[in-house]
Amino acid sequence: MSNCGIIWLKETQLVTEVCDRMKQILKELYKCLKMSLQGNFGEVYSGRLRSDNTPVAVKSCKENLAPEHKSKFLMEARILKQYNHPNIVKLIGVCTQKQPIYIIMELVSGGDFLSFLRTEGHSLTPKMLVKMTENVAAGMEYLEIKKCIHRDLAARNCLVAERNVVKISDFGMSRERDDGVYSAEGGLRQIPVKWTAPEALNYGRYTTQSDVWSFGILLWETFSMGMTPYTSMNNQQTRDEVEKGYRMPAPHGCPMEISRVMNNCWQYDPKNRPTFRKIRAELNAIHNKIT
């Protein structure tokens, strides 16, 4: 990190501009800038870098947020700055010297995977859907090697790029641990219960294996064209039924091989769940088999 409070992962002519005129960052750093949506921490903008016309997304952090929330906002950048994988969204830079704080990332044109499934899913073949989930598995295999636990893997937290390439995003809850285990405290506030493994809900124990459970839910989301998992249940009912052994049936039209992968991801004992390396290989084989 430079003393101007910016992390730059590729050279541009913008560094001096940003350092000298932080108050005008949205004017000086980007052109064709417009607000895209409201994020968890502040507004999210889209635009292009002046230097090379690269499309970017800009996440802003509200100035009145508590320090601990600002720290969580920056966690995504701390995680992403180390990674380079075609199925993980890329970080371009972070502006931290003055308020508000900004995270600058590649702009992924197709929007979030969940919305894509709901609007475009019925026009996609099973083979195409398998390939998109294989993209996610490849990104998660990379994180598995890096000992990074995502903790919030879901279709809503993946993005669809050109040619339907899927990239994992939203690393705000992610943690890196040498032993591959993260223990969380503070109850169930803001935990996505229907996507979270039993051991994480019951004991706050997060591992790559708990991410595997979440990937099984993402598979179900994909082949249901973006339906909400455990549709007829609330969070507490979902927890209770999963503890009793209930597992969602495969969506209509889902290939049998995909259903098997889902159920393997939902093994109650984390040790019995497959690795992402194995999942990616299985999905690749299924993709090659489907005509």
PDB file of C-alpha atoms in Angstrom:
ATOM      1  CA  MET A   1       0.000   0.000   0.000  1.00  0.00           C
ATOM      2  CA  SER A   2       1.359   3.393  -0.947  1.00  0.00           C
ATOM      3  CA  ASN A   3       1.364   6.333   1.448  1.00  0.00           C
ATOM      4  CA  CYS A   4      -1.510   7.866  -0.466  1.00  0.00           C
ATOM      5  CA  GLY A   5      -3.756   5.107   0.792  1.00  0.00           C
ATOM      6  CA  ILE A   6      -4.250   3.330  -2.501  1.00  0.00           C
ATOM      7  CA  ILE A   7      -3.499  -0.244  -3.483  1.00  0.00           C
ATOM      8  CA  TRP A   8      -2.950  -0.529  -7.211  1.00  0.00           C
ATOM      9  CA  LEU A   9      -2.671  -3.920  -8.814  1.00  0.00           C
ATOM     10  CA  LYS A  10      -1.882  -2.666 -12.279  1.00  0.00           C
ATOM     11  CA  GLU A  11      -0.150   0.453 -13.509  1.00  0.00           C
ATOM     12  CA  THR A  12      -2.278   3.344 -14.703  1.00  0.00           C
ATOM     13  CA  GLN A  13      -1.807   7.084 -15.073  1.00  0.00           C
ATOM     14  CA  LEU A  14      -4.524   7.640 -12.501  1.00  0.00           C
ATOM     15  CA  VAL A  15      -2.537   7.232  -9.298  1.00  0.00           C
ATOM     16  CA  THR A  16      -1.361  10.847  -9.167  1.00  0.00           C
ATOM     17  CA  GLU A  17      -4.821  12.137  -9.985  1.00  0.00           C
ATOM     18  CA  VAL A  18      -6.404  10.094  -7.234  1.00  0.00           C
ATOM     19  CA  CYS A  19      -3.790  11.029  -4.632  1.00  0.00           C
ATOM     20  CA  ASP A  20      -4.052  14.741  -5.387  1.00  0.00           C
ATOM     21  CA  ARG A  21      -7.784  15.031  -5.744  1.00  0.00           C
ATOM     22  CA  MET A  22      -9.512  12.421  -3.638  1.00  0.00           C
ATOM     23  CA  LYS A  23     -12.625  14.567  -3.274  1.00  0.00           C
ATOM     24  CA  GLN A  24     -13.178  14.413  -7.017  1.00  0.00           C
ATOM     25  CA  ILE A  25     -12.385  10.731  -7.429  1.00  0.00           C
ATOM     26  CA  LEU A  26     -15.628   9.903  -9.151  1.00  0.00           C
ATOM     27  CA  LYS A  27     -14.999  12.633 -11.739  1.00  0.00           C
ATOM     28  CA  GLU A  28     -11.263  12.178 -12.173  1.00  0.00           C
ATOM     29  CA  LEU A  29     -10.976   8.425 -11.997  1.00  0.00           C
ATOM     30  CA  TYR A  30     -13.915   7.368 -14.095  1.00  0.00           C
ATOM     31  CA  LYS A  31     -15.893   8.499 -17.061  1.00  0.00           C
ATOM     32  CA  CYS A  32     -19.497   7.553 -17.904  1.00  0.00           C
ATOM     33  CA  LEU A  33     -19.987   6.936 -14.196  1.00  0.00           C
ATOM     34  CA  LYS A  34     -23.447   6.022 -12.951  1.00  0.00           C
ATOM     35  CA  MET A  35     -24.908   4.481  -9.835  1.00  0.00           C
ATOM     36  CA  SER A  36     -25.754   0.825 -10.427  1.00  0.00           C
ATOM     37  CA  LEU A  37     -27.273  -0.292  -7.136  1.00  0.00           C
ATOM     38  CA  GLN A  38     -27.228   0.036  -3.385  1.00  0.00           C
ATOM     39  CA  GLY A  39     -24.742  -2.275  -1.673  1.00  0.00           C
ATOM     40  CA  ASN A  40     -24.580  -3.481   1.918  1.00  0.00           C
ATOM     41  CA  PHE A  41     -22.139  -0.723   2.864  1.00  0.00           C
ATOM     42  CA  GLY A  42     -22.975   2.052   0.417  1.00  0.00           C
ATOM     43  CA  GLU A  43     -23.608   2.886  -3.213  1.00  0.00           C
ATOM     44  CA  VAL A  44     -22.133   0.855  -6.070  1.00  0.00           C
ATOM     45  CA  TYR A  45     -21.146   2.641  -9.275  1.00  0.00           C
ATOM     46  CA  SER A  46     -20.099   1.545 -12.741  1.00  0.00           C
ATOM     47  CA  GLY A  47     -17.815   3.358 -15.154  1.00  0.00           C
ATOM     48  CA  ARG A  48     -14.547   3.141 -17.073  1.00  0.00           C
ATOM     49  CA  LEU A  49     -10.948   3.950 -16.268  1.00  0.00           C
ATOM     50  CA  ARG A  50      -9.732   6.996 -18.175  1.00  0.00           C
ATOM     51  CA  SER A  51      -6.354   5.425 -18.941  1.00  0.00           C
ATOM     52  CA  ASP A  52      -7.426   2.335 -20.846  1.00  0.00           C
ATOM     53  CA  ASN A  53     -11.246   2.414 -20.896  1.00  0.00           C
ATOM     54  CA  THR A  54     -11.451  -0.669 -18.667  1.00  0.00           C
ATOM     55  CA  PRO A  55     -15.010  -1.187 -17.330  1.00  0.00           C
ATOM     56  CA  VAL A  56     -15.024  -1.022 -13.532  1.00  0.00           C
ATOM     57  CA  ALA A  57     -17.368  -1.335 -10.585  1.00  0.00           C
ATOM     58  CA  VAL A  58     -16.828   1.039  -7.664  1.00  0.00           C
ATOM     59  CA  LYS A  59     -18.072   0.113  -4.209  1.00  0.00           C
ATOM     60  CA  SER A  60     -18.341   2.978  -1.748  1.00  0.00           C
ATOM     61  CA  CYS A  61     -18.445   2.800   2.038  1.00  0.00           C
ATOM     62  CA  LYS A  62     -20.803   5.143   3.906  1.00  0.00           C
ATOM     63  CA  GLU A  63     -18.869   7.681   5.950  1.00  0.00           C
ATOM     64  CA  ASN A  64     -21.050   7.233   9.031  1.00  0.00           C
ATOM     65  CA  LEU A  65     -20.474   3.490   9.384  1.00  0.00           C
ATOM     66  CA  ALA A  66     -18.852   2.230  12.579  1.00  0.00           C
ATOM     67  CA  PRO A  67     -15.117   1.354  12.317  1.00  0.00           C
ATOM     68  CA  GLU A  68     -15.824  -2.377  12.590  1.00  0.00           C
ATOM     69  CA  HIS A  69     -18.158  -2.183   9.588  1.00  0.00           C
ATOM     70  CA  LYS A  70     -15.562  -0.272   7.573  1.00  0.00           C
ATOM     71  CA  SER A  71     -13.076  -2.995   8.443  1.00  0.00           C
ATOM     72  CA  LYS A  72     -15.501  -5.598   7.107  1.00  0.00           C
ATOM     73  CA  PHE A  73     -15.937  -3.510   3.960  1.00  0.00           C
ATOM     74  CA  LEU A  74     -12.179  -3.595   3.340  1.00  0.00           C
ATOM     75  CA  MET A  75     -11.907  -7.313   4.090  1.00  0.00           C
ATOM     76  CA  GLU A  76     -12.984  -8.116   0.536  1.00  0.00           C
ATOM     77  CA  ALA A  77     -10.076  -6.094  -0.879  1.00  0.00           C
ATOM     78  CA  ARG A  78      -7.583  -7.645   1.547  1.00  0.00           C
ATOM     79  CA  ILE A  79      -8.641 -11.079   0.363  1.00  0.00           C
ATOM     80  CA  LEU A  80      -8.922 -10.364  -3.362  1.00  0.00           C
ATOM     81  CA  LYS A  81      -5.636  -8.487  -3.777  1.00  0.00           C
ATOM     82  CA  GLN A  82      -3.769 -11.803  -3.466  1.00  0.00           C
ATOM     83  CA  TYR A  83      -5.764 -13.764  -6.003  1.00  0.00           C
ATOM     84  CA  ASN A  84      -5.661 -14.158  -9.765  1.00  0.00           C
ATOM     85  CA  HIS A  85      -8.090 -16.657 -11.242  1.00  0.00           C
ATOM     86  CA  PRO A  86     -10.488 -16.445 -14.207  1.00  0.00           C
ATOM     87  CA  ASN A  87     -13.423 -17.478 -12.015  1.00  0.00           C
ATOM     88  CA  ILE A  88     -12.800 -14.949  -9.236  1.00  0.00           C
ATOM     89  CA  VAL A  89     -13.653 -11.273  -9.674  1.00  0.00           C
ATOM     90  CA  LYS A  90     -10.514  -9.110  -9.942  1.00  0.00           C
ATOM     91  CA  LEU A  91      -9.558  -6.213  -7.690  1.00  0.00           C
ATOM     92  CA  ILE A  92      -8.123  -3.126  -9.423  1.00  0.00           C
ATOM     93  CA  GLY A  93      -7.552  -0.756  -6.531  1.00  0.00           C
ATOM     94  CA  VAL A  94      -8.569   0.604  -3.137  1.00  0.00           C
ATOM     95  CA  CYS A  95      -8.773   4.259  -2.088  1.00  0.00           C
ATOM     96  CA  THR A  96      -8.542   4.621   1.683  1.00  0.00           C
ATOM     97  CA  GLN A  97      -6.826   7.912   2.584  1.00  0.00           C
ATOM     98  CA  LYS A  98      -9.970  10.036   2.761  1.00  0.00           C
ATOM     99  CA  GLN A  99     -13.651   9.370   3.272  1.00  0.00           C
ATOM    100  CA  PRO A 100     -15.559   7.809   1.708  1.00  0.00           C
ATOM    101  CA  ILE A 101     -13.529   4.655   1.074  1.00  0.00           C
ATOM    102  CA  TYR A 102     -13.755   3.071  -2.376  1.00  0.00           C
ATOM    103  CA  ILE A 103     -13.014  -0.405  -3.687  1.00  0.00           C
ATOM    104  CA  ILE A 104     -12.486  -0.558  -7.465  1.00  0.00           C
ATOM    105  CA  MET A 105     -13.091  -3.907  -9.157  1.00  0.00           C
ATOM    106  CA  GLU A 106     -13.549  -5.293 -12.629  1.00  0.00           C
ATOM    107  CA  LEU A 107     -17.072  -4.781 -13.916  1.00  0.00           C
ATOM    108  CA  VAL A 108     -18.716  -8.088 -14.775  1.00  0.00           C
ATOM    109  CA  SER A 109     -21.283  -7.290 -17.423  1.00  0.00           C
ATOM    110  CA  GLY A 110     -23.943  -9.952 -16.886  1.00  0.00           C
ATOM    111  CA  GLY A 111     -24.865  -9.094 -13.322  1.00  0.00           C
ATOM    112  CA  ASP A 112     -25.376 -11.547 -10.501  1.00  0.00           C
ATOM    113  CA  PHE A 113     -25.849 -15.243 -11.237  1.00  0.00           C
ATOM    114  CA  LEU A 114     -29.155 -15.504  -9.353  1.00  0.00           C
ATOM    115  CA  SER A 115     -30.854 -12.781 -11.397  1.00  0.00           C
ATOM    116  CA  PHE A 116     -29.339 -14.255 -14.554  1.00  0.00           C
ATOM    117  CA  LEU A 117     -30.851 -17.660 -13.753  1.00  0.00           C
ATOM    118  CA  ARG A 118     -34.263 -16.150 -13.117  1.00  0.00           C
ATOM    119  CA  THR A 119     -34.318 -14.151 -16.345  1.00  0.00           C
ATOM    120  CA  GLU A 120     -32.231 -16.264 -18.738  1.00  0.00           C
ATOM    121  CA  GLY A 121     -32.125 -19.706 -17.150  1.00  0.00           C
ATOM    122  CA  HIS A 122     -34.907 -21.283 -19.183  1.00  0.00           C
ATOM    123  CA  SER A 123     -33.016 -20.500 -22.393  1.00  0.00           C
ATOM    124  CA  LEU A 124     -29.930 -22.378 -21.185  1.00  0.00           C
ATOM    125  CA  THR A 125     -29.333 -26.066 -21.827  1.00  0.00           C
ATOM    126  CA  PRO A 126     -28.354 -28.474 -19.026  1.00  0.00           C
ATOM    127  CA  LYS A 127     -24.884 -28.644 -20.578  1.00  0.00           C
ATOM    128  CA  MET A 128     -24.522 -24.866 -20.309  1.00  0.00           C
ATOM    129  CA  LEU A 129     -25.745 -24.871 -16.710  1.00  0.00           C
ATOM    130  CA  VAL A 130     -23.257 -27.597 -15.789  1.00  0.00           C
ATOM    131  CA  LYS A 131     -20.452 -25.543 -17.333  1.00  0.00           C
ATOM    132  CA  MET A 132     -21.435 -22.489 -15.296  1.00  0.00           C
ATOM    133  CA  THR A 133     -21.393 -24.474 -12.056  1.00  0.00           C
ATOM    134  CA  GLU A 134     -18.050 -25.958 -13.088  1.00  0.00           C
ATOM    135  CA  ASN A 135     -16.756 -22.364 -13.308  1.00  0.00           C
ATOM    136  CA  VAL A 136     -17.767 -21.803  -9.682  1.00  0.00           C
ATOM    137  CA  ALA A 137     -16.192 -25.097  -8.616  1.00  0.00           C
ATOM    138  CA  ALA A 138     -12.936 -24.117 -10.353  1.00  0.00           C
ATOM    139  CA  GLY A 139     -12.838 -20.813  -8.482  1.00  0.00           C
ATOM    140  CA  MET A 140     -13.601 -22.570  -5.210  1.00  0.00           C
ATOM    141  CA  GLU A 141     -10.888 -25.149  -5.893  1.00  0.00           C
ATOM    142  CA  TYR A 142      -8.445 -22.243  -6.178  1.00  0.00           C
ATOM    143  CA  LEU A 143      -9.672 -20.812  -2.856  1.00  0.00           C
ATOM    144  CA  GLU A 144      -9.413 -24.277  -1.320  1.00  0.00           C
ATOM    145  CA  ILE A 145      -5.724 -24.384  -2.265  1.00  0.00           C
ATOM    146  CA  LYS A 146      -5.256 -20.878  -0.835  1.00  0.00           C
ATOM    147  CA  LYS A 147      -6.986 -21.939   2.419  1.00  0.00           C
ATOM    148  CA  CYS A 148      -9.600 -19.241   1.978  1.00  0.00           C
ATOM    149  CA  ILE A 149     -13.073 -19.893   3.378  1.00  0.00           C
ATOM    150  CA  HIS A 150     -15.719 -17.914   1.500  1.00  0.00           C
ATOM    151  CA  ARG A 151     -18.549 -18.364   4.054  1.00  0.00           C
ATOM    152  CA  ASP A 152     -21.234 -16.855   1.815  1.00  0.00           C
ATOM    153  CA  LEU A 153     -21.191 -18.878  -1.395  1.00  0.00           C
ATOM    154  CA  ALA A 154     -24.505 -18.530  -3.222  1.00  0.00           C
ATOM    155  CA  ALA A 155     -25.777 -17.710  -6.701  1.00  0.00           C
ATOM    156  CA  ARG A 156     -26.447 -14.112  -5.602  1.00  0.00           C
ATOM    157  CA  ASN A 157     -22.737 -13.738  -4.791  1.00  0.00           C
ATOM    158  CA  CYS A 158     -21.458 -14.867  -8.181  1.00  0.00           C
ATOM    159  CA  LEU A 159     -21.322 -12.757 -11.332  1.00  0.00           C
ATOM    160  CA  VAL A 160     -21.854 -13.674 -14.984  1.00  0.00           C
ATOM    161  CA  ALA A 161     -19.310 -12.387 -17.490  1.00  0.00           C
ATOM    162  CA  GLU A 162     -19.129 -12.623 -21.274  1.00  0.00           C
ATOM    163  CA  ARG A 163     -19.773 -16.071 -22.773  1.00  0.00           C
ATOM    164  CA  ASN A 164     -21.580 -17.016 -19.547  1.00  0.00           C
ATOM    165  CA  VAL A 165     -18.352 -17.358 -17.566  1.00  0.00           C
ATOM    166  CA  VAL A 166     -19.190 -17.257 -13.849  1.00  0.00           C
ATOM    167  CA  LYS A 167     -16.947 -15.476 -11.334  1.00  0.00           C
ATOM    168  CA  ILE A 168     -17.104 -15.700  -7.546  1.00  0.00           C
ATOM    169  CA  SER A 169     -17.597 -12.354  -5.829  1.00  0.00           C
ATOM    170  CA  ASP A 170     -18.614 -10.840  -2.464  1.00  0.00           C
ATOM    171  CA  PHE A 171     -15.710 -11.823  -0.243  1.00  0.00           C
ATOM    172  CA  GLY A 172     -16.793  -9.621   2.660  1.00  0.00           C
ATOM    173  CA  MET A 173     -17.392 -12.615   4.928  1.00  0.00           C
ATOM    174  CA  SER A 174     -14.344 -14.551   3.726  1.00  0.00           C
ATOM    175  CA  ARG A 175     -11.467 -15.523   5.989  1.00  0.00           C
ATOM    176  CA  GLU A 176      -7.998 -16.995   5.434  1.00  0.00           C
ATOM    177  CA  ARG A 177      -6.676 -19.493   7.959  1.00  0.00           C
ATOM    178  CA  ASP A 178      -3.491 -21.556   7.894  1.00  0.00           C
ATOM    179  CA  ASP A 179      -5.363 -24.474   9.448  1.00  0.00           C
ATOM    180  CA  GLY A 180      -8.369 -23.996   7.168  1.00  0.00           C
ATOM    181  CA  VAL A 181     -10.761 -23.462  10.092  1.00  0.00           C
ATOM    182  CA  TYR A 182     -12.547 -20.279  11.144  1.00  0.00           C
ATOM    183  CA  SER A 183     -14.633 -20.059  14.317  1.00  0.00           C
ATOM    184  CA  ALA A 184     -17.270 -17.326  14.337  1.00  0.00           C
ATOM    185  CA  GLU A 185     -18.993 -15.776  17.314  1.00  0.00           C
ATOM    186  CA  GLY A 186     -21.977 -13.492  17.711  1.00  0.00           C
ATOM    187  CA  GLY A 187     -25.006 -15.658  16.991  1.00  0.00           C
ATOM    188  CA  LEU A 188     -26.943 -16.039  13.755  1.00  0.00           C
ATOM    189  CA  ARG A 189     -27.330 -12.403  12.791  1.00  0.00           C
ATOM    190  CA  GLN A 190     -26.933 -11.909   9.047  1.00  0.00           C
ATOM    191  CA  ILE A 191     -26.011 -15.561   8.510  1.00  0.00           C
ATOM    192  CA  PRO A 192     -27.608 -16.964   5.314  1.00  0.00           C
ATOM    193  CA  VAL A 193     -29.132 -19.935   7.137  1.00  0.00           C
ATOM    194  CA  LYS A 194     -30.463 -21.798   4.100  1.00  0.00           C
ATOM    195  CA  TRP A 195     -26.989 -21.831   2.506  1.00  0.00           C
ATOM    196  CA  THR A 196     -24.984 -22.571   5.654  1.00  0.00           C
ATOM    197  CA  ALA A 197     -23.704 -25.984   6.765  1.00  0.00           C
ATOM    198  CA  PRO A 198     -25.032 -27.481  10.038  1.00  0.00           C
ATOM    199  CA  GLU A 199     -21.670 -27.330  11.840  1.00  0.00           C
ATOM    200  CA  ALA A 200     -21.354 -23.630  11.008  1.00  0.00           C
ATOM    201  CA  LEU A 201     -24.866 -22.911  12.289  1.00  0.00           C
ATOM    202  CA  ASN A 202     -24.509 -25.060  15.396  1.00  0.00           C
ATOM    203  CA  TYR A 203     -20.933 -24.344  16.429  1.00  0.00           C
ATOM    204  CA  GLY A 204     -19.730 -21.409  14.311  1.00  0.00           C
ATOM    205  CA  ARG A 205     -17.174 -23.711  12.672  1.00  0.00           C
ATOM    206  CA  TYR A 206     -16.408 -22.743   9.069  1.00  0.00           C
ATOM    207  CA  THR A 207     -14.146 -24.750   6.770  1.00  0.00           C
ATOM    208  CA  THR A 208     -13.815 -25.439   3.065  1.00  0.00           C
ATOM    209  CA  GLN A 209     -16.167 -28.341   3.759  1.00  0.00           C
ATOM    210  CA  SER A 210     -18.839 -25.887   4.910  1.00  0.00           C
ATOM    211  CA  ASP A 211     -18.320 -24.029   1.621  1.00  0.00           C
ATOM    212  CA  VAL A 212     -18.908 -27.369  -0.126  1.00  0.00           C
ATOM    213  CA  TRP A 213     -22.320 -27.589   1.571  1.00  0.00           C
ATOM    214  CA  SER A 214     -23.128 -24.099   0.260  1.00  0.00           C
ATOM    215  CA  PHE A 215     -22.001 -25.137  -3.216  1.00  0.00           C
ATOM    216  CA  GLY A 216     -24.586 -27.927  -3.108  1.00  0.00           C
ATOM    217  CA  ILE A 217     -27.243 -25.282  -2.468  1.00  0.00           C
ATOM    218  CA  LEU A 218     -25.855 -23.244  -5.380  1.00  0.00           C
ATOM    219  CA  LEU A 219     -26.210 -26.314  -7.601  1.00  0.00           C
ATOM    220  CA  TRP A 220     -29.845 -26.573  -6.534  1.00  0.00           C
ATOM    221  CA  GLU A 221     -30.376 -22.865  -7.245  1.00  0.00           C
ATOM    222  CA  THR A 222     -28.852 -23.295 -10.693  1.00  0.00           C
ATOM    223  CA  PHE A 223     -31.039 -26.189 -11.812  1.00  0.00           C
ATOM    224  CA  SER A 224     -34.183 -24.712 -10.262  1.00  0.00           C
ATOM    225  CA  MET A 225     -33.565 -21.550 -12.325  1.00  0.00           C
ATOM    226  CA  GLY A 226     -33.033 -19.375  -9.282  1.00  0.00           C
ATOM    227  CA  MET A 227     -35.715 -20.570  -6.895  1.00  0.00           C
ATOM    228  CA  THR A 228     -35.256 -19.945  -3.172  1.00  0.00           C
ATOM    229  CA  PRO A 229     -34.045 -23.122  -1.414  1.00  0.00           C
ATOM    230  CA  TYR A 230     -36.391 -24.745   1.110  1.00  0.00           C
ATOM    231  CA  THR A 231     -39.094 -22.574  -0.446  1.00  0.00           C
ATOM    232  CA  SER A 232     -41.910 -23.462   1.956  1.00  0.00           C
ATOM    233  CA  MET A 233     -39.763 -23.245   5.123  1.00  0.00           C
ATOM    234  CA  ASN A 234     -38.496 -20.372   7.228  1.00  0.00           C
ATOM    235  CA  ASN A 235     -34.947 -20.380   8.586  1.00  0.00           C
ATOM    236  CA  GLN A 236     -35.731 -22.203  11.823  1.00  0.00           C
ATOM    237  CA  GLN A 237     -37.794 -24.854  10.051  1.00  0.00           C
ATOM    238  CA  THR A 238     -34.938 -25.350   7.601  1.00  0.00           C
ATOM    239  CA  ARG A 239     -32.448 -25.895  10.432  1.00  0.00           C
ATOM    240  CA  ASP A 240     -34.747 -28.335  12.197  1.00  0.00           C
ATOM    241  CA  GLU A 241     -35.508 -30.379   9.085  1.00  0.00           C
ATOM    242  CA  VAL A 242     -31.872 -30.556   7.980  1.00  0.00           C
ATOM    243  CA  GLU A 243     -30.916 -31.800  11.452  1.00  0.00           C
ATOM    244  CA  LYS A 244     -33.560 -34.529  11.073  1.00  0.00           C
ATOM    245  CA  GLY A 245     -31.963 -35.604   7.793  1.00  0.00           C
ATOM    246  CA  TYR A 246     -34.141 -33.827   5.242  1.00  0.00           C
ATOM    247  CA  ARG A 247     -32.452 -32.930   1.967  1.00  0.00           C
ATOM    248  CA  MET A 248     -34.096 -31.080  -0.899  1.00  0.00           C
ATOM    249  CA  PRO A 249     -35.116 -33.210  -3.876  1.00  0.00           C
ATOM    250  CA  ALA A 250     -33.460 -32.369  -7.155  1.00  0.00           C
ATOM    251  CA  PRO A 251     -35.264 -29.729  -9.233  1.00  0.00           C
ATOM    252  CA  HIS A 252     -37.370 -30.878 -12.164  1.00  0.00           C
ATOM    253  CA  GLY A 253     -35.193 -31.735 -15.152  1.00  0.00           C
ATOM    254  CA  CYS A 254     -31.963 -31.821 -13.158  1.00  0.00           C
ATOM    255  CA  PRO A 255     -29.552 -34.508 -14.438  1.00  0.00           C
ATOM    256  CA  MET A 256     -29.262 -37.474 -12.089  1.00  0.00           C
ATOM    257  CA  GLU A 257     -25.488 -37.056 -11.911  1.00  0.00           C
ATOM    258  CA  ILE A 258     -25.913 -33.485 -10.653  1.00  0.00           C
ATOM    259  CA  SER A 259     -28.374 -34.683  -8.021  1.00  0.00           C
ATOM    260  CA  ARG A 260     -25.724 -37.089  -6.740  1.00  0.00           C
ATOM    261  CA  VAL A 261     -23.156 -34.294  -6.508  1.00  0.00           C
ATOM    262  CA  MET A 262     -25.656 -32.183  -4.540  1.00  0.00           C
ATOM    263  CA  ASN A 263     -26.340 -34.913  -2.032  1.00  0.00           C
ATOM    264  CA  ASN A 264     -22.637 -35.610  -1.585  1.00  0.00           C
ATOM    265  CA  CYS A 265     -22.181 -31.916  -0.770  1.00  0.00           C
ATOM    266  CA  TRP A 266     -24.936 -32.240   1.850  1.00  0.00           C
ATOM    267  CA  GLN A 267     -23.379 -35.041   3.864  1.00  0.00           C
ATOM    268  CA  TYR A 268     -23.945 -34.158   7.527  1.00  0.00           C
ATOM    269  CA  ASP A 269     -20.381 -35.070   8.514  1.00  0.00           C
ATOM    270  CA  PRO A 270     -18.050 -32.531   6.857  1.00  0.00           C
ATOM    271  CA  LYS A 271     -15.369 -35.197   6.463  1.00  0.00           C
ATOM    272  CA  ASN A 272     -17.651 -37.120   4.116  1.00  0.00           C
ATOM    273  CA  ARG A 273     -18.115 -34.231   1.704  1.00  0.00           C
ATOM    274  CA  PRO A 274     -16.011 -34.112  -1.475  1.00  0.00           C
ATOM    275  CA  THR A 275     -13.241 -31.594  -2.066  1.00  0.00           C
ATOM    276  CA  PHE A 276     -13.751 -28.875  -4.639  1.00  0.00           C
ATOM    277  CA  ARG A 277     -11.061 -30.512  -6.732  1.00  0.00           C
ATOM    278  CA  LYS A 278     -13.181 -33.658  -6.902  1.00  0.00           C
ATOM    279  CA  ILE A 279     -16.375 -31.682  -7.507  1.00  0.00           C
ATOM    280  CA  ARG A 280     -14.811 -29.763 -10.396  1.00  0.00           C
ATOM    281  CA  ALA A 281     -13.555 -32.995 -11.958  1.00  0.00           C
ATOM    282  CA  GLU A 282     -16.999 -34.601 -11.617  1.00  0.00           C
ATOM    283  CA  LEU A 283     -18.742 -31.612 -13.159  1.00  0.00           C
ATOM    284  CA  ASN A 284     -16.242 -31.585 -16.013  1.00  0.00           C
ATOM    285  CA  ALA A 285     -16.971 -35.260 -16.675  1.00  0.00           C
ATOM    286  CA  ILE A 286     -20.734 -34.635 -16.544  1.00  0.00           C
ATOM    287  CA  HIS A 287     -20.369 -31.684 -18.919  1.00  0.00           C
ATOM    288  CA  ASN A 288     -18.414 -33.779 -21.413  1.00  0.00           C
ATOM    289  CA  LYS A 289     -20.988 -36.570 -21.196  1.00  0.00           C
ATOM    290  CA  ILE A 290     -24.053 -34.414 -21.855  1.00  0.00           C
ATOM    291  CA  THR A 291     -24.845 -33.914 -25.537  1.00  0.00           C
TER     292      THR A 291
END
